Amino acid sequence: MRHTTLRQLEVFAAIARLGSFTRAAEELHLTQPTVSMQIKKLSTAVGLPLFEQIGKKVYLTDAGRALQTFARAIFEQFTRFEMVTADMKGLKQGALRLGVITTAKYFIPRLLGSFCRQYPGIDVSMKVSNRERILERLANNEDDLYILGQPPEEINVIAEPFLLNPLIVLAPADHPLAHRKNISLQRLAEEPFLLREPGSGTRKATEQLFAQHNLKIKMRMELGSNEAIKQAVVGGLGISVLSRHTLALDIPADQVVILDVVGFPIERHWYAAYPNGKQPSVVAHAFLDYLKQAQRYIGETPHQFAVATARRKPPHAPRKKSPDNP
């Protein structure tokens, strides 16, 4: 391996990421024979084949997967060095890769907008996916930082809270419980629920709360996105527990209501996380410092919003007496 070059590793990393010699050649602006020659030299230096071709697809061998891990670490160190030298020059330049769970996509872009204006030399990429996939990326150290609603228990991470994330109970505006105060959790358990897929942080928090009171959730439907859940709520299919941050502009305020339920909102936080032992880059540190000021960029606090919305009444709706609201 003493004669291995960075160019060879760059070509190897591109093929491993793209799964194709042709696409790697196009991305690197090289001819395909040149790419093949670089990989041949690298394989000779390693002493083992790095790729195997099955049909038209290229796959990493065991040696290739091991080299991919080391190559990624090498390129991360070079990127870190570039950021350090830029910081020495009084600049903030480099790349920031974020892994973001789907619910956080409702506010992270707004935070990124002002961050990028503050640091125009930083290129930001954002991978949005469900919690399970983001945890896979975290375990594989694929990104610089991860935005989560709940730190994982199964992975050793450093997690820093930066913003309130209250979970509220959302119902259609004409729901029978819309105007009741201090609704008991027992009464809520009688309602049909719309839930995210297993593994969702919001679903887990909801199930934990019900389990603490020896109650079961009456699930009507399991849906794979917050957008689908909100539309199903508007359609009268049931109620749901969602992050307050999902209440963006796609649902008119007069079509939904936040129910006033004892034990809600469930007070949680958003977290910025990274693997324990990882040294965040200069750019990642800049973003972590920026997130500590996140509340001022978001505006009204989530708790204030939740309380205000819970008290909002649809126009001309009569108020009814009930055992939950004498």
XYZ file of C-alpha atoms in Angstrom:
326
model
C 0.000 0.000 0.000
C 3.032 2.314 0.183
C 2.657 3.288 -3.467
C -1.094 3.944 -3.281
C -2.006 7.443 -4.423
C -4.815 9.745 -3.341
C -6.032 9.762 -6.943
C -6.447 6.000 -6.840
C -8.409 6.265 -3.605
C -10.558 9.019 -5.100
C -11.393 6.842 -8.105
C -12.078 3.861 -5.839
C -14.358 5.906 -3.557
C -16.344 7.219 -6.532
C -16.928 3.702 -7.917
C -17.899 2.406 -4.465
C -20.390 5.236 -4.007
C -21.875 5.167 -7.510
C -21.673 1.434 -8.149
C -20.387 1.988 -11.663
C -17.027 2.466 -13.405
C -18.732 4.477 -16.159
C -20.512 6.879 -13.810
C -17.348 7.333 -11.754
C -15.405 8.202 -14.925
C -18.049 10.766 -15.879
C -18.073 12.353 -12.432
C -14.273 12.586 -12.274
C -13.945 13.685 -15.926
C -11.723 10.703 -16.738
C -11.852 8.094 -19.461
C -13.093 4.662 -18.473
C -9.745 2.986 -19.380
C -8.003 5.418 -17.018
C -10.433 4.537 -14.225
C -9.944 0.822 -14.835
C -6.152 1.240 -14.812
C -6.216 3.144 -11.495
C -8.304 0.402 -9.870
C -6.049 -2.310 -11.299
C -2.989 -0.622 -9.754
C -4.803 -0.172 -6.429
C -5.929 -3.824 -6.369
C -2.352 -4.904 -7.080
C -1.086 -2.765 -4.196
C -3.701 -4.230 -1.849
C -3.102 -7.758 -3.087
C -6.822 -8.559 -3.235
C -9.679 -7.742 -5.625
C -11.709 -4.708 -4.519
C -14.742 -5.152 -6.777
C -16.672 -8.013 -8.289
C -19.073 -7.722 -11.194
C -22.321 -9.682 -11.230
C -24.234 -9.067 -14.420
C -24.067 -5.345 -15.085
C -23.674 -4.379 -11.423
C -20.437 -3.766 -9.517
C -20.184 -4.805 -5.877
C -17.506 -4.297 -3.226
C -15.610 -7.339 -2.003
C -14.796 -7.740 1.710
C -11.445 -6.061 1.061
C -13.221 -3.311 -0.845
C -15.598 -2.612 2.038
C -12.678 -2.429 4.451
C -10.824 -0.036 2.149
C -13.948 2.091 1.729
C -14.019 2.708 5.489
C -10.356 3.743 5.563
C -10.690 5.876 2.417
C -13.643 7.727 3.920
C -11.605 8.447 7.072
C -8.652 9.688 5.000
C -10.778 12.096 2.962
C -12.510 13.332 6.111
C -9.114 14.204 7.576
C -8.147 16.160 4.475
C -11.477 17.996 4.548
C -10.938 18.751 8.224
C -7.467 20.139 7.449
C -8.884 22.422 4.762
C -11.472 23.719 7.232
C -8.834 24.284 9.922
C -6.624 26.281 7.574
C -9.628 28.302 6.398
C -10.477 29.025 10.035
C -6.881 30.165 10.626
C -7.371 32.639 7.798
C -10.488 34.002 9.495
C -12.839 32.240 7.087
C -15.532 29.631 7.525
C -15.339 27.405 4.479
C -15.965 23.762 3.779
C -18.807 21.286 3.630
C -21.502 20.370 6.146
C -23.386 17.101 5.752
C -26.560 16.736 7.793
C -28.722 13.682 8.431
C -32.216 14.880 9.358
C -35.278 12.894 10.424
C -38.397 13.695 8.418
C -40.191 15.689 11.114
C -37.260 18.115 11.429
C -37.534 19.074 7.750
C -40.266 21.535 8.741
C -37.831 23.914 10.453
C -34.235 22.937 9.618
C -34.358 24.547 6.132
C -35.340 27.850 7.755
C -32.374 27.610 10.111
C -30.061 26.657 7.259
C -31.145 29.704 5.272
C -29.847 32.189 7.822
C -26.798 29.998 8.573
C -25.771 29.961 4.901
C -26.245 33.717 4.665
C -23.976 34.087 7.682
C -21.387 31.656 6.250
C -21.650 31.812 2.439
C -18.453 29.786 2.042
C -20.021 26.652 3.541
C -21.693 24.117 1.245
C -24.532 22.296 3.009
C -26.067 18.985 1.992
C -29.022 17.472 3.828
C -30.257 13.879 3.780
C -33.853 13.600 5.022
C -35.177 10.173 5.975
C -37.045 8.306 8.683
C -35.469 7.672 12.064
C -34.389 4.108 11.264
C -32.457 5.153 8.157
C -30.883 8.173 9.872
C -29.671 5.943 12.702
C -28.081 3.656 10.104
C -26.242 6.641 8.658
C -25.170 7.681 12.158
C -23.857 4.194 12.936
C -21.861 4.283 9.669
C -20.611 7.835 10.334
C -21.862 9.020 6.932
C -22.582 12.639 7.897
C -21.196 15.398 10.112
C -24.250 15.922 12.329
C -27.644 14.309 12.821
C -30.858 16.078 13.817
C -33.030 13.803 15.966
C -36.076 14.099 18.165
C -34.664 11.564 20.613
C -31.055 10.368 21.083
C -30.645 6.671 20.266
C -30.133 4.235 23.123
C -28.455 1.595 20.985
C -25.655 3.838 19.618
C -23.077 5.684 21.732
C -23.477 9.318 20.725
C -22.945 12.863 21.920
C -26.332 14.611 21.730
C -26.858 18.316 22.386
C -30.416 19.690 22.833
C -31.042 22.939 20.978
C -34.797 23.517 20.559
C -38.057 22.589 22.254
C -40.060 19.906 20.445
C -43.512 19.676 22.069
C -45.765 16.829 20.954
C -49.421 17.812 20.657
C -52.695 15.991 19.997
C -54.143 17.008 16.638
C -57.796 16.544 15.708
C -60.161 17.815 13.001
C -61.694 21.177 13.854
C -65.209 19.724 14.220
C -64.121 16.912 16.548
C -66.433 16.391 19.587
C -63.498 17.018 21.950
C -62.390 20.215 20.196
C -63.651 22.597 22.926
C -63.232 20.501 26.024
C -60.614 21.385 28.621
C -58.409 19.022 30.607
C -59.405 15.949 28.601
C -58.269 12.840 30.431
C -55.886 10.386 28.839
C -58.450 7.663 29.535
C -61.007 9.549 27.414
C -58.448 10.097 24.680
C -57.727 6.358 24.566
C -61.283 5.828 23.307
C -60.504 7.710 20.083
C -59.102 6.068 16.920
C -55.453 7.028 16.394
C -53.393 7.633 13.279
C -49.778 6.646 13.932
C -46.410 6.742 12.195
C -44.516 3.535 11.464
C -42.827 1.549 14.297
C -39.500 3.141 15.206
C -40.833 6.681 14.933
C -39.693 8.800 17.887
C -43.100 10.480 18.165
C -44.901 7.147 18.192
C -42.501 5.789 20.800
C -43.069 8.771 23.113
C -46.847 8.420 22.715
C -46.806 4.692 23.432
C -44.635 5.258 26.511
C -47.078 7.830 27.909
C -50.072 5.529 27.415
C -48.180 2.559 28.874
C -47.350 4.581 32.009
C -51.097 4.890 32.591
C -51.832 1.255 31.683
C -53.698 2.344 28.575
C -53.621 1.023 25.034
C -53.746 3.098 21.890
C -56.704 2.377 19.651
C -54.920 2.422 16.306
C -57.028 2.915 13.222
C -54.297 3.413 10.647
C -50.519 3.421 10.313
C -49.150 5.993 7.865
C -45.631 6.615 6.604
C -45.479 10.409 6.648
C -46.634 13.388 8.697
C -48.275 14.875 5.594
C -50.437 11.775 5.153
C -51.376 11.827 8.840
C -52.400 15.496 8.739
C -54.559 14.940 5.665
C -56.156 11.909 7.327
C -56.883 14.009 10.434
C -58.527 16.687 8.284
C -60.535 13.922 6.602
C -61.906 12.820 9.972
C -60.232 9.398 10.069
C -58.890 9.895 13.579
C -56.617 11.920 15.833
C -52.847 11.859 16.088
C -49.874 12.953 18.165
C -47.446 15.068 16.155
C -44.592 17.457 16.729
C -45.819 21.044 16.880
C -43.266 21.812 14.158
C -45.221 19.741 11.627
C -48.013 22.326 11.670
C -46.672 24.224 8.684
C -48.611 26.148 6.063
C -50.002 23.079 4.272
C -52.987 22.742 6.656
C -55.290 25.776 7.157
C -55.712 26.622 10.845
C -59.519 26.350 10.672
C -59.356 22.677 9.635
C -57.513 21.301 12.663
C -57.368 21.895 16.389
C -54.909 20.998 19.141
C -56.778 19.178 21.881
C -56.337 20.233 25.511
C -55.305 16.882 27.007
C -53.882 16.259 30.471
C -50.218 15.291 30.040
C -49.841 17.192 26.773
C -47.902 18.680 25.226
C -45.212 16.073 25.824
C -42.167 18.270 26.326
C -39.215 17.034 24.347
C -36.242 18.595 22.571
C -34.567 18.466 19.218
C -31.005 17.168 19.377
C -27.899 17.576 17.265
C -25.939 14.334 17.572
C -22.725 12.738 16.388
C -20.899 9.486 17.269
C -19.044 9.492 20.568
C -15.322 9.755 19.802
C -15.864 11.689 16.572
C -14.172 15.090 16.450
C -16.599 17.513 14.791
C -15.053 19.653 12.069
C -14.659 23.423 12.325
C -17.782 23.822 10.191
C -19.770 21.338 12.307
C -18.744 23.254 15.446
C -19.897 26.479 13.787
C -23.304 24.925 13.097
C -23.574 23.540 16.639
C -22.874 27.006 18.029
C -25.432 28.423 15.623
C -28.084 25.908 16.743
C -27.742 27.157 20.314
C -29.304 30.377 19.022
C -31.980 28.443 17.078
C -34.948 29.692 19.097
C -34.428 33.283 18.007
C -34.460 32.218 14.326
C -37.617 30.142 14.760
C -39.492 32.974 16.460
C -42.398 32.191 18.787
C -41.563 29.373 21.188
C -43.253 26.033 20.464
C -44.920 26.036 23.896
C -46.471 29.481 23.319
C -47.723 28.360 19.915
C -49.199 25.146 21.285
C -51.064 26.914 24.080
C -52.380 29.582 21.730
C -53.558 27.052 19.162
C -55.150 24.820 21.778
C -57.331 27.739 22.867
C -58.327 28.603 19.298
C -61.943 27.798 18.444
C -63.419 27.286 14.973
C -65.899 30.088 14.178
C -69.547 29.647 15.221
C -68.916 26.306 16.897
C -71.183 25.751 19.944
C -69.628 24.797 23.257
C -71.075 21.658 24.805
C -70.990 20.472 28.364
C -69.561 17.037 29.118
C -68.150 14.988 31.996
C -64.679 16.065 30.891
C -65.779 19.697 30.787
C -68.511 20.513 33.313
